[in-house]
XYZ file of C-alpha atoms in Angstrom:
369
model
C 7.453 13.007 -20.349
C 3.914 12.170 -18.889
C 2.176 11.313 -22.255
C 0.700 7.980 -22.555
C 2.703 5.750 -24.517
C 3.516 2.183 -25.340
C 5.834 1.643 -22.440
C 4.084 3.464 -19.777
C 0.662 2.240 -20.121
C -0.280 5.629 -18.701
C 0.101 8.409 -16.176
C 0.725 6.251 -13.065
C 2.939 3.819 -14.559
C 5.028 6.681 -16.209
C 5.083 8.385 -12.864
C 6.705 5.022 -11.124
C 9.120 5.217 -13.902
C 10.101 8.763 -13.684
C 10.482 8.156 -9.748
C 13.324 5.907 -10.767
C 15.227 8.821 -12.545
C 15.288 11.752 -10.655
C 18.664 13.845 -10.829
C 19.944 12.250 -7.800
C 22.322 9.140 -7.104
C 21.098 5.943 -5.698
C 22.619 3.624 -3.416
C 22.616 0.014 -3.375
C 22.061 -0.966 0.463
C 21.653 -4.550 1.825
C 18.037 -5.182 2.966
C 19.341 -6.273 6.278
C 20.641 -2.882 6.889
C 17.681 -0.862 5.781
C 15.543 -3.226 8.094
C 18.003 -2.384 11.174
C 18.494 1.543 10.260
C 14.346 1.768 9.920
C 13.721 -0.251 13.204
C 16.023 1.895 14.949
C 14.931 4.949 13.816
C 11.355 4.162 14.693
C 12.350 2.918 18.115
C 13.971 6.351 18.623
C 10.967 8.016 17.219
C 8.756 6.256 20.017
C 7.529 2.972 18.513
C 8.103 -0.149 20.666
C 10.023 -3.063 19.188
C 7.201 -4.702 17.917
C 5.507 -1.636 16.448
C 8.965 -0.659 14.986
C 9.607 -4.049 13.197
C 5.767 -4.434 11.638
C 6.102 -0.989 10.188
C 9.512 -1.461 9.123
C 8.261 -4.660 7.283
C 5.634 -2.840 5.220
C 8.053 0.175 4.286
C 10.444 -2.928 3.257
C 8.363 -4.520 1.254
C 7.387 -1.621 -0.613
C 10.936 -0.942 -1.382
C 11.179 -4.522 -2.491
C 8.365 -4.274 -4.865
C 9.575 -0.691 -5.925
C 6.662 1.084 -4.554
C 8.735 3.818 -3.296
C 5.821 6.137 -2.548
C 4.960 3.549 0.268
C 8.491 3.288 1.529
C 11.544 4.485 3.358
C 10.455 7.981 2.277
C 7.694 7.816 4.904
C 9.871 7.216 8.058
C 10.450 11.110 8.476
C 6.500 11.615 8.704
C 6.081 8.909 10.915
C 8.609 10.348 13.461
C 6.625 13.746 13.225
C 3.256 12.110 13.744
C 4.744 9.924 16.717
C 5.880 13.251 18.083
C 2.476 15.140 17.762
C 0.745 12.479 19.460
C -1.089 11.468 16.205
C 0.046 7.885 16.498
C -0.786 6.063 19.615
C 2.365 4.218 20.851
C 3.741 1.352 22.947
C 0.809 -0.726 22.112
C 0.648 -4.800 22.355
C -2.474 -5.902 20.581
C -5.778 -5.080 19.026
C -9.081 -4.576 20.951
C -11.631 -7.112 19.534
C -14.913 -5.233 19.683
C -16.826 -7.835 18.524
C -16.355 -11.548 17.176
C -19.430 -12.783 15.068
C -17.613 -15.827 13.845
C -17.577 -15.244 10.251
C -16.741 -11.236 11.159
C -14.149 -9.908 13.487
C -14.022 -5.944 14.589
C -11.151 -4.445 15.704
C -10.582 -1.299 17.344
C -6.956 0.360 16.413
C -7.410 2.857 18.903
C -5.351 5.174 16.874
C -2.373 2.923 16.596
C -0.381 2.665 13.470
C -2.421 1.285 10.507
C 0.377 -0.952 9.113
C 0.859 -2.555 12.759
C -2.938 -2.959 13.379
C -3.506 -4.682 10.289
C -0.614 -7.091 10.416
C -1.858 -7.689 13.946
C -5.341 -8.451 12.413
C -4.325 -10.644 9.696
C -2.365 -13.104 12.398
C -5.637 -13.552 14.236
C -7.439 -13.775 10.784
C -5.293 -16.251 9.189
C -5.215 -18.160 12.225
C -9.080 -18.680 12.165
C -8.992 -19.830 8.515
C -6.428 -22.266 9.791
C -7.983 -23.838 12.391
C -11.811 -23.737 11.178
C -11.014 -25.358 7.416
C -14.761 -25.512 6.952
C -15.110 -21.525 7.360
C -15.229 -20.195 3.708
C -15.295 -16.573 4.207
C -14.203 -14.357 7.304
C -14.717 -10.593 7.194
C -12.550 -8.462 9.219
C -13.040 -4.912 9.896
C -10.704 -2.264 11.802
C -11.965 1.018 12.982
C -9.729 4.190 14.076
C -6.396 3.304 12.470
C -3.782 5.998 12.475
C -1.171 6.873 9.657
C -1.255 5.008 7.672
C -2.273 1.540 6.116
C 0.477 1.436 4.363
C 1.601 -0.820 1.406
C -1.513 -2.980 1.030
C -0.106 -5.088 -1.612
C 1.678 -6.841 0.963
C -1.058 -8.046 2.976
C -2.689 -9.369 -0.296
C 0.391 -11.173 -1.190
C 0.204 -12.797 2.085
C -3.531 -13.802 1.830
C -2.369 -15.533 -1.259
C 0.442 -17.452 0.073
C -2.088 -18.753 2.634
C -4.183 -20.051 -0.043
C -6.987 -17.322 0.105
C -8.771 -14.856 -1.837
C -8.458 -11.423 -0.500
C -10.610 -8.286 -1.384
C -10.092 -4.965 0.922
C -11.332 -1.354 1.308
C -9.337 1.373 3.153
C -10.015 4.991 3.525
C -7.697 7.870 4.439
C -7.942 11.612 5.116
C -9.583 13.745 2.560
C -7.516 14.437 -0.230
C -9.329 13.177 -3.354
C -11.547 15.394 -5.211
C -14.698 13.601 -6.651
C -15.317 13.878 -10.144
C -16.938 17.645 -11.089
C -16.128 18.957 -7.586
C -13.302 21.352 -6.538
C -13.264 20.202 -2.942
C -11.553 17.137 -1.291
C -13.797 15.022 0.432
C -12.671 11.584 0.285
C -9.458 9.676 0.821
C -7.232 8.083 -2.138
C -8.856 4.954 -1.076
C -7.633 2.171 -2.713
C -9.415 -1.372 -3.548
C -7.235 -4.463 -3.652
C -7.555 -8.016 -4.554
C -5.154 -11.071 -4.794
C -5.949 -14.452 -6.055
C -4.230 -17.785 -4.899
C -3.067 -19.145 -8.445
C -0.964 -22.260 -8.324
C 2.695 -22.167 -9.270
C 6.336 -22.791 -7.847
C 7.223 -19.119 -7.329
C 5.173 -16.404 -5.264
C 4.753 -14.479 -8.662
C 2.302 -16.931 -9.866
C -0.595 -15.328 -7.655
C -2.344 -12.130 -8.985
C -2.398 -9.231 -6.888
C -4.367 -5.926 -7.902
C -3.569 -2.979 -5.839
C -5.018 0.524 -7.113
C -5.955 3.955 -5.530
C -8.920 5.871 -6.708
C -7.189 8.757 -7.397
C -4.492 8.910 -10.411
C -1.332 9.134 -8.587
C -0.825 8.600 -4.888
C -0.332 10.921 -1.971
C 3.182 9.215 -1.510
C 4.058 9.820 -5.115
C 3.425 13.428 -4.719
C 5.614 13.494 -1.589
C 8.423 11.748 -3.608
C 7.940 14.582 -6.332
C 7.612 17.565 -3.806
C 10.957 16.039 -2.039
C 13.050 16.063 -5.147
C 11.515 19.474 -6.562
C 9.846 17.932 -9.858
C 6.516 19.010 -11.168
C 3.171 16.881 -11.435
C 2.114 14.997 -14.634
C -0.808 17.082 -15.859
C -4.059 16.321 -14.924
C -3.549 14.849 -11.472
C -4.533 17.752 -8.879
C -5.984 21.015 -8.229
C -4.979 23.688 -6.177
C -6.923 25.577 -3.157
C -8.850 27.665 -5.899
C -9.867 24.409 -7.925
C -7.268 25.216 -10.764
C -5.229 22.390 -12.294
C -1.724 22.675 -10.722
C 1.577 21.149 -11.434
C 2.991 22.062 -8.022
C 3.212 19.321 -5.494
C 3.170 22.252 -2.862
C -0.081 23.463 -4.193
C -1.675 19.926 -5.055
C -1.049 18.902 -1.490
C -3.090 22.372 -0.284
C -5.753 21.371 -2.922
C -6.407 17.815 -3.800
C -5.491 14.937 -6.236
C -8.290 13.988 -9.074
C -9.672 10.627 -9.432
C -8.625 8.150 -11.988
C -10.612 7.409 -14.856
C -12.985 10.569 -13.707
C -16.167 9.426 -12.812
C -15.104 5.844 -12.319
C -12.514 6.380 -9.932
C -14.693 8.771 -8.011
C -17.254 6.159 -7.586
C -14.488 3.984 -6.482
C -13.741 6.400 -3.600
C -17.080 6.602 -2.512
C -17.890 3.046 -2.191
C -14.587 2.633 -0.258
C -15.616 5.451 1.874
C -18.638 3.324 2.746
C -17.120 0.116 3.121
C -14.079 1.240 4.956
C -15.527 3.966 7.238
C -19.210 3.656 7.561
C -19.097 0.275 8.099
C -16.618 -0.156 10.830
C -17.248 3.011 12.671
C -14.441 5.273 11.278
C -13.842 8.393 9.471
C -16.383 9.044 6.481
C -15.216 11.496 4.257
C -15.672 14.961 5.609
C -19.104 14.088 7.364
C -17.926 11.838 9.783
C -14.441 12.457 12.049
C -12.625 9.626 13.394
C -9.475 7.297 12.399
C -8.760 5.726 9.124
C -10.990 2.214 8.853
C -10.876 -0.759 6.849
C -12.583 -3.819 5.803
C -10.979 -7.002 4.068
C -12.415 -10.269 3.122
C -10.731 -13.460 3.116
C -12.584 -15.957 0.771
C -11.215 -19.854 0.206
C -11.089 -20.498 -3.708
C -13.414 -23.583 -3.275
C -16.449 -21.533 -1.420
C -18.842 -22.629 -3.928
C -17.288 -25.655 -6.046
C -15.700 -27.305 -2.865
C -12.359 -27.791 -4.335
C -9.800 -25.121 -3.782
C -7.063 -26.469 -6.193
C -9.220 -26.715 -9.154
C -10.124 -23.030 -8.805
C -6.660 -21.953 -8.157
C -5.892 -24.083 -11.453
C -8.553 -22.240 -13.535
C -6.804 -18.859 -12.031
C -3.396 -19.927 -13.092
C -4.502 -21.156 -16.633
C -5.918 -17.411 -17.179
C -2.572 -15.839 -15.980
C -0.773 -17.914 -18.307
C -2.999 -17.162 -21.048
C -2.508 -13.699 -20.231
C 1.261 -13.937 -20.372
C 1.263 -15.812 -23.717
C -1.279 -13.088 -25.507
C 0.869 -11.005 -28.106
C 1.929 -7.812 -26.740
C 0.959 -4.819 -28.766
C 3.228 -1.921 -29.966
C 5.422 -0.516 -27.372
C 5.125 -3.546 -24.914
C 7.677 -6.330 -24.437
C 5.269 -8.524 -22.440
C 2.014 -8.834 -21.323
C 1.796 -9.225 -17.491
C -0.846 -9.848 -14.793
C -1.467 -7.460 -12.361
C 1.091 -7.278 -9.596
C 3.428 -9.550 -11.538
C 6.271 -6.942 -11.887
C 6.230 -6.158 -8.395
C 6.340 -9.878 -7.500
C 9.283 -10.420 -10.001
C 11.189 -7.328 -8.418
C 10.576 -8.596 -4.906
C 12.123 -11.874 -5.573
C 14.746 -10.564 -7.597
C 15.918 -7.965 -4.495
C 15.570 -10.813 -2.003
C 17.933 -12.887 -4.091
C 20.591 -10.343 -4.407
C 19.904 -9.171 -0.715
C 19.740 -5.322 -1.282
C 17.469 -2.372 -2.642
C 18.102 0.707 -4.071
C 17.595 3.851 -2.111
C 17.942 7.651 -3.144
C 21.390 8.688 -1.685
C 20.093 11.910 -0.189
C 16.973 10.169 1.606
C 19.324 7.456 2.943
C 21.749 9.895 4.320
C 18.813 12.015 5.720
C 17.496 8.794 7.758
C 20.914 7.873 8.900
C 21.319 11.201 10.147
C 18.110 11.312 12.187
C 19.665 8.275 14.396
C 21.230 9.263 17.473
C 25.131 9.286 18.031
C 25.907 10.901 14.576
C 23.848 8.720 12.714
C 25.854 5.763 13.497
């Protein structure tokens, strides 16, 4: 099931497909019901209204893109972390540590990462709109708490603003560097988006890739459903390869592409952690850090539309290239996720595992009603 084949394109895609075929029933739930229940669940957990709405927004965007490892499955963990005090609640904004004009440095002070990111993007986008001659803006955020969330949504938002987006976010050490047996870094994604021209939101390219073979959230999903890990993705505490999600959580995840993903994770630790004054691997303690860069397409040529048009031509050429055996078509990064998002928005609903959704509803007060 986990072997590379023409349809899966590798372990990561095969895992995403497998998550859709668990031995469980799925329910078709309206987007508005999911939004309402999730917001209420988080408010009852201790978030204020704004925090609950922003967090729900990110979880729902992950579900719309069918990135379920970053979706509603995260709600129980969020409740536990709020109860333990690991996530600071009832915040109203971000503390601006330094404004260097072309660089903003925020202190999240351990508020939820997705909340901090949406709040920082509001400030960053406003600056780029108000200062059309500004071509580049670098934003750093220190000491976020769980979790930076579905980063593809932040990249999509930037593309819709007509901006390129490049980001680096770290997380607690679960990734094992190539050749090691000890987890030292986060799964540390690098995310990039490009605002190509087009009449649909799927016209822009969004590439969002963790440094690990699979994500922590995917391992959470497999643990919840009692499934095995695919081979070659995790080690146990003793440094032996394991297919048990439980043992993998005690050990750590392996990097994608061996030394290549390991090198990418190291870069992210420096860009996200060291640069912002946050956690750096296992050598510097602290919260999660993140750095993202907004760039106007015309930064060098002085013509945003020309550069975006060239991007569109490149994506079109990729779509029109001949698929090899086992592939029905050739897509650019993020295209399938955007198509799924558009389809769910049109239908007004998403599919959720019935057991998970029942647990969430039962976690509400007043007998889950």
